[in-house]
Coordinates of N, CA and C in Angstrom, one line a residue:
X8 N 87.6 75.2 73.8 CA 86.3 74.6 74.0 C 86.3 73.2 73.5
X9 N 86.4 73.0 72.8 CA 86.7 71.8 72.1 C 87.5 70.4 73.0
X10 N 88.1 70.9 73.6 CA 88.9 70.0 74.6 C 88.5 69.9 76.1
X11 N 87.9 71.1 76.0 CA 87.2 70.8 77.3 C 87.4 71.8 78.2
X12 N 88.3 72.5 78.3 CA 89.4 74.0 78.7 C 88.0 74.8 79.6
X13 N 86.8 74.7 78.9 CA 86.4 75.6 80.2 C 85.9 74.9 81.2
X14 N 85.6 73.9 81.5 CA 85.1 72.8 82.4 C 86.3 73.1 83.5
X15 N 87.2 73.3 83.2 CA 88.4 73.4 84.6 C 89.0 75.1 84.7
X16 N 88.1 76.2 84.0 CA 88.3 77.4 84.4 C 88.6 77.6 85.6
X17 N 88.0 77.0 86.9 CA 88.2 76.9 88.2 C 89.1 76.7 89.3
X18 N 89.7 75.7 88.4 CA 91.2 75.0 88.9 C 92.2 75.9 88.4
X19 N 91.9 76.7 87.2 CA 93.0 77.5 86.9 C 92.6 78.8 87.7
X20 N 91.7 79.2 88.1 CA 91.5 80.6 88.3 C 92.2 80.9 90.1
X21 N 92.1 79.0 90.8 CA 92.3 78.8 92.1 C 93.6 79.2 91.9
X22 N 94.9 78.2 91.0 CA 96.1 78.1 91.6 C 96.5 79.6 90.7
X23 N 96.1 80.3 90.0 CA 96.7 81.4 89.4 C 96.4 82.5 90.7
X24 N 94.6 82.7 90.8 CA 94.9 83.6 91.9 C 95.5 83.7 93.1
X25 N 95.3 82.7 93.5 CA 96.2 82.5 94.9 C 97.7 82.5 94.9
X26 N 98.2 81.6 94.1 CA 99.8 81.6 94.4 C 100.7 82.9 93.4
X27 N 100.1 83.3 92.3 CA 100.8 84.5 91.5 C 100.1 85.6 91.4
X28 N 98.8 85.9 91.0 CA 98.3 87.4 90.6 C 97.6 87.7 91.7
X29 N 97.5 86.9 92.9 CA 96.8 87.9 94.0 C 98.2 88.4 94.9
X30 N 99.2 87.9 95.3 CA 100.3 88.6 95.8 C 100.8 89.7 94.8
X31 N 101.4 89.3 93.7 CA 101.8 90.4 92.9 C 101.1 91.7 92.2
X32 N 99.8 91.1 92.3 CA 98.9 92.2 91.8 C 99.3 93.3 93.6
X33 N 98.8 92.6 94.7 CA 98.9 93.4 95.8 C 100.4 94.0 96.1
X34 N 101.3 93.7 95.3 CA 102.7 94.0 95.2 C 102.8 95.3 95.2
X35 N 102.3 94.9 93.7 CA 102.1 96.4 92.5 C 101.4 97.4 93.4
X36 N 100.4 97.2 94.0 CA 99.4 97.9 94.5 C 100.2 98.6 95.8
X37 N 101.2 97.7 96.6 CA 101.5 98.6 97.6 C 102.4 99.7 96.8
X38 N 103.3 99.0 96.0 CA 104.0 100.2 95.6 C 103.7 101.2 95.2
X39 N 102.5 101.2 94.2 CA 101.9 102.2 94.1 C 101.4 103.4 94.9
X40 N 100.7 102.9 96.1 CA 99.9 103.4 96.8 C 101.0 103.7 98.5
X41 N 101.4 102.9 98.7 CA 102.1 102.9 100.2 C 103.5 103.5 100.2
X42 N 104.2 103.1 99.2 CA 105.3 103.5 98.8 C 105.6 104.8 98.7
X43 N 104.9 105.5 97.4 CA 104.7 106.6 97.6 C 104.7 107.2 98.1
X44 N 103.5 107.3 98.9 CA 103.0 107.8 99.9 C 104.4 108.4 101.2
X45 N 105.0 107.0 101.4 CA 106.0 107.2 102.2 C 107.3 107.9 102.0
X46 N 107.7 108.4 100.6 CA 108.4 108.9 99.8 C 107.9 110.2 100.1
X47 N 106.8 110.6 99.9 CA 106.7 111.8 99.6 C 106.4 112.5 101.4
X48 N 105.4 111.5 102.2 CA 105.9 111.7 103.6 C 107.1 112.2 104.2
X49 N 108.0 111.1 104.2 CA 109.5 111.5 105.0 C 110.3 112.4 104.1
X50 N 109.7 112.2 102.6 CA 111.1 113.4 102.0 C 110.5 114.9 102.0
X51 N 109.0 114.8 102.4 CA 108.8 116.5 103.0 C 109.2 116.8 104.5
X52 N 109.5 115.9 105.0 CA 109.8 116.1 106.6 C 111.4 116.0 106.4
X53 N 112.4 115.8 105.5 CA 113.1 115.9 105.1 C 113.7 117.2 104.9
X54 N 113.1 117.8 104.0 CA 113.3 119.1 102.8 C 112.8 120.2 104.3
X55 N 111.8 119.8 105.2 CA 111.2 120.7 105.9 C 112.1 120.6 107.5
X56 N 113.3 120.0 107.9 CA 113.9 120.1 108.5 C 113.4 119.3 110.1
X57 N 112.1 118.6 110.1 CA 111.4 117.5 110.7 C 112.7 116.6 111.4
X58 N 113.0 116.1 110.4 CA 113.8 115.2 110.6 C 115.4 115.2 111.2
X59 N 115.8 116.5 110.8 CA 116.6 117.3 111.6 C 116.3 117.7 112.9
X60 N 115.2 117.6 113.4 CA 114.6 118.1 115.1 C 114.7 116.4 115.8
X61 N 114.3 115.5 114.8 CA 114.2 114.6 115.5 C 115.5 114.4 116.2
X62 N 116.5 114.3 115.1 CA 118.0 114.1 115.3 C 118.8 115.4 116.1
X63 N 118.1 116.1 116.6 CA 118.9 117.2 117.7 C 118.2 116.6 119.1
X64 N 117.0 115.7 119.0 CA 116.6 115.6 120.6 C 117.1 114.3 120.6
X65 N 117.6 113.7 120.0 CA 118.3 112.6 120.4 C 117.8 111.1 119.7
X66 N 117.3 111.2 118.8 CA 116.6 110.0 118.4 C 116.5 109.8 117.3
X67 N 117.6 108.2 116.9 CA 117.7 108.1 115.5 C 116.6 108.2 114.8
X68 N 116.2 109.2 114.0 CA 115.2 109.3 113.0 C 115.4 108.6 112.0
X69 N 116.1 107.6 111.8 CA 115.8 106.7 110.8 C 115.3 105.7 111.0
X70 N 115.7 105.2 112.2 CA 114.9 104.0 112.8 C 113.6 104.2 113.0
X71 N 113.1 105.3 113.9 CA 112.0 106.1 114.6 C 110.8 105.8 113.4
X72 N 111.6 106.8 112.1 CA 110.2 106.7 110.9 C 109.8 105.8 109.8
X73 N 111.3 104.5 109.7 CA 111.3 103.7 109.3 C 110.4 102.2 109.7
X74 N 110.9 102.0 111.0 CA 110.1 101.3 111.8 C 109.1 101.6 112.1
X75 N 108.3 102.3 112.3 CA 106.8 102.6 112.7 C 106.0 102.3 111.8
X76 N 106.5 103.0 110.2 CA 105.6 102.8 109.0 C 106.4 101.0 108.7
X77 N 107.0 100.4 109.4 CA 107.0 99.1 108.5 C 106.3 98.0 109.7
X78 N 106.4 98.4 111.0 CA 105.3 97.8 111.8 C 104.0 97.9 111.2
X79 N 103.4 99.0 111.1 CA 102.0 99.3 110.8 C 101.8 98.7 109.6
X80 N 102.3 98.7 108.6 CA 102.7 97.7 107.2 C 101.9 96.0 107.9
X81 N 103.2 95.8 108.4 CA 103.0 94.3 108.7 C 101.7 94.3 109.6
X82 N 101.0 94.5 110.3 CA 99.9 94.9 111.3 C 98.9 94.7 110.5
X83 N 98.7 95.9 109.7 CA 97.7 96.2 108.8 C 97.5 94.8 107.6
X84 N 98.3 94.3 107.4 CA 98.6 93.8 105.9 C 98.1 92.7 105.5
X85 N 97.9 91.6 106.8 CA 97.0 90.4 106.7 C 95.4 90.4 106.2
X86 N 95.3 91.6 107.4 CA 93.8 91.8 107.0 C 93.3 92.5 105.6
X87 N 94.1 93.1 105.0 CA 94.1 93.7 103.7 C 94.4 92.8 102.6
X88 N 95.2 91.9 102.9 CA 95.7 90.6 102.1 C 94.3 89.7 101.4
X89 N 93.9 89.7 102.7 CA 92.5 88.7 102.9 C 91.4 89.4 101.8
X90 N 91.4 90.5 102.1 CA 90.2 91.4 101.3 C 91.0 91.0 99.8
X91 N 92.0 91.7 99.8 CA 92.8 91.6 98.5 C 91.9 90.4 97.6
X92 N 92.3 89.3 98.2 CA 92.0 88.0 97.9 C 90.7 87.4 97.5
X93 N 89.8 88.1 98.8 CA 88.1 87.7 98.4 C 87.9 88.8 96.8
X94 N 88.3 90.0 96.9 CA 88.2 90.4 95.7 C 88.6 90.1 94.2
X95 N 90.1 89.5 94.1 CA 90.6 88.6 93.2 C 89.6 87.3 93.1
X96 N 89.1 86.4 93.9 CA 88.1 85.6 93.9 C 86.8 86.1 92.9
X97 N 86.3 86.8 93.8 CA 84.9 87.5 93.3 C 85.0 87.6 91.7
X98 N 86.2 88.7 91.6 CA 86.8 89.1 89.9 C 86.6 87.9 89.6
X99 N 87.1 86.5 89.6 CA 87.3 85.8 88.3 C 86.0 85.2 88.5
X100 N 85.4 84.8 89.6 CA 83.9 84.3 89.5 C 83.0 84.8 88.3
X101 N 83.0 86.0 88.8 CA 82.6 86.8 87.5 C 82.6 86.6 86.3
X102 N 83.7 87.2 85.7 CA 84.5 86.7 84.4 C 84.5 85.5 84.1
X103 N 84.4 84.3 84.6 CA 84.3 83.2 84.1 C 82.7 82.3 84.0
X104 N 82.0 82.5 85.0 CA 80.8 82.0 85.3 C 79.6 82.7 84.6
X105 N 80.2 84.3 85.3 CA 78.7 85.0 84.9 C 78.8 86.0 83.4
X106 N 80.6 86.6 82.9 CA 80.6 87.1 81.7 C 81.0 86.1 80.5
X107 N 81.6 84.9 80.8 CA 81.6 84.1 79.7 C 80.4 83.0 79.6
X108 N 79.7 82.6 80.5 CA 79.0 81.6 80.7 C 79.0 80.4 80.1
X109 N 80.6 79.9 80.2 CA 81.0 78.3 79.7 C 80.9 77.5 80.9
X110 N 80.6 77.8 82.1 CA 80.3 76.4 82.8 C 79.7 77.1 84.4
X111 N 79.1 75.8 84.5 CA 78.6 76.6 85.8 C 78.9 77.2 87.5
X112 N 77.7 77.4 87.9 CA 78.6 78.3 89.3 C 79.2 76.9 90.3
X113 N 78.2 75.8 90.1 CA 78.7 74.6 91.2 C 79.6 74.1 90.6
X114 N 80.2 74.2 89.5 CA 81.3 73.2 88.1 C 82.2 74.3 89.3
X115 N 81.9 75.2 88.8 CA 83.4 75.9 89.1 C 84.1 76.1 90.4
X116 N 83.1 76.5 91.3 CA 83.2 76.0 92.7 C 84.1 74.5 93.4
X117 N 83.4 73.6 92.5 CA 84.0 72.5 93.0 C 85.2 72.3 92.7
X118 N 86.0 72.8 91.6 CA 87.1 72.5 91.3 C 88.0 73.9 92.0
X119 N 87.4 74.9 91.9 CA 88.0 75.9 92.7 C 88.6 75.9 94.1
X120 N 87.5 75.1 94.9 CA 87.9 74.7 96.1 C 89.0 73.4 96.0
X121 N 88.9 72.7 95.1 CA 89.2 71.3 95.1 C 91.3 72.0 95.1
X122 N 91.6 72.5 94.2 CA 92.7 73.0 94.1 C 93.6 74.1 94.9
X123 N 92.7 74.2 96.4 CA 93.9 75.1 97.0 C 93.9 74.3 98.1
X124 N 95.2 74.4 99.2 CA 95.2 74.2 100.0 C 95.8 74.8 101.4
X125 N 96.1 74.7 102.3 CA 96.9 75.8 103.7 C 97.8 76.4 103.2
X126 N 98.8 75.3 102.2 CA 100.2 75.7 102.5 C 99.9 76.6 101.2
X127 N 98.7 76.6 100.3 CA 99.0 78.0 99.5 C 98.9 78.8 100.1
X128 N 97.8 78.9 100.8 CA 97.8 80.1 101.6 C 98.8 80.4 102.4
X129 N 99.3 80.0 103.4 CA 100.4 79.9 103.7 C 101.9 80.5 102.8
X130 N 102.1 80.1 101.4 CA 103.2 80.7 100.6 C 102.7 81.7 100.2
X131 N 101.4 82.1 100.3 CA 100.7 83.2 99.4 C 101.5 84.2 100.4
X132 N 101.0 83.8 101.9 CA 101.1 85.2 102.6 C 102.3 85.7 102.7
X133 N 103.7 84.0 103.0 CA 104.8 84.8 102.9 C 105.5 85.9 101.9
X134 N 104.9 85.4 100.9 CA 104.8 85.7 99.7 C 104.8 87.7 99.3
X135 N 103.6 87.6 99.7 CA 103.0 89.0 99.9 C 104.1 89.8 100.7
X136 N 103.7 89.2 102.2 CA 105.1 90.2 103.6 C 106.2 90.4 102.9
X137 N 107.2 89.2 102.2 CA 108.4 89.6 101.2 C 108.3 91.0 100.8
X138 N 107.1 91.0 100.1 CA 107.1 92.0 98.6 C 107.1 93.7 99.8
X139 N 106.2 93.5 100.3 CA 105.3 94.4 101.0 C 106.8 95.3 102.3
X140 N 107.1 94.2 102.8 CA 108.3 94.7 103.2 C 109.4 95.3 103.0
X141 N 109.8 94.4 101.6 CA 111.0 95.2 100.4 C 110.5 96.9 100.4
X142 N 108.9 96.7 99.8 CA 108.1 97.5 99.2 C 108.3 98.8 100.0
X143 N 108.0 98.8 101.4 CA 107.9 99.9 102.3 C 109.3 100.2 102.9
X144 N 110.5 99.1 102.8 CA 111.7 99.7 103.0 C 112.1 100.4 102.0
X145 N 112.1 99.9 100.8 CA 112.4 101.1 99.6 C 111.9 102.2 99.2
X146 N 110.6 102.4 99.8 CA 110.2 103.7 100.0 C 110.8 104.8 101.1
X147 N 110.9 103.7 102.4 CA 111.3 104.6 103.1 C 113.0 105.3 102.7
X148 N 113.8 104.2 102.4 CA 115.0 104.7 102.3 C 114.8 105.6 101.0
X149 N 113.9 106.0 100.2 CA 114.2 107.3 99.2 C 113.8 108.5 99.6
X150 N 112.9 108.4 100.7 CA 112.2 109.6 101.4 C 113.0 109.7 102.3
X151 N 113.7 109.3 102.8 CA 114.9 109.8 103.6 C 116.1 110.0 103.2
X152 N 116.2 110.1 101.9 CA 117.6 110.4 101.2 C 117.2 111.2 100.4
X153 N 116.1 112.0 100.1 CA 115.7 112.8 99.3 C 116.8 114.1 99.7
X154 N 117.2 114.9 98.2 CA 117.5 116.1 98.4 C 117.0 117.2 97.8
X155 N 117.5 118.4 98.2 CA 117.0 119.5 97.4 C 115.7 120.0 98.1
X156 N 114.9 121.4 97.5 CA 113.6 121.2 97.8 C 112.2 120.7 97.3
X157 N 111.5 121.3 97.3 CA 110.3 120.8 96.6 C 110.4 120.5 95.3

């Protein structure tokens, strides 16, 4: 306080959410949630012989269930990115304006805006598709390598 540190809460809250804790936060978040999901999907159609039918009518089932869930990934993912983001936003507005109340809603605004630009957005999103893609390939390849049964 003394230096002045909350006067530019705004500028920090721009380049931290956007370029590091809004992708990686959504990182974490697919893996948790998408990942999973996909693990536990293909390695019951796995255990349950699913995937054995696919591969007797002629059709690589690894491409078939791989690709579909990483289409719909990338499809889905911008628009979810975006929410991601107005949320991350909102949070720090919060936290900084309305639960600490060191500076105000136009201070912070202005400097908020003042510090992003396309190309963050832009590296944000590559950013994300990277993670998000690794994210749903490495789910799929353990749900398709699963053994044993339940």
């Amino acid at each position: 306080q003394q230096v002045g540190t909350p006067s530019v809460a705004g500028a920090f809250a721009a380049i931290a959410d956007l370029r590091e804790i809004g992708p990686y936060a959504f990182g974490y978040m697919m893996a948790a949630k998408v990942s999973t999901g996909f693990v536990a999907e293909i390695g019951t159609m796995k255990i349950t012989d699913e995937v054995d039918a696919l591969d007797v009518m002629g059709m690589d089932s690894l491409v078939y269930l791989c690709t579909t869930r990483l289409l719909g990934t990338l499809i889905v993912l911008p628009f979810v990115f975006a929410i991601a983001l107005v949320v991350c936003y909102l949070g720090s507005f919060i936290s900084v304006v309305v639960q600490l109340q060191q500076v105000s809603a136009g201070g912070y605004f202005e400097l908020f805006w003042k510090f992003q630009s396309p190309q963050d957005y832009l590296f944000s999103g590559i950013k994300t598709i990277a993670m998000a893609t690794f994210v749903v390939l490495v789910g799929c390849y353990y749900g398709y390598r699963v053994r044993g049964g339940p």
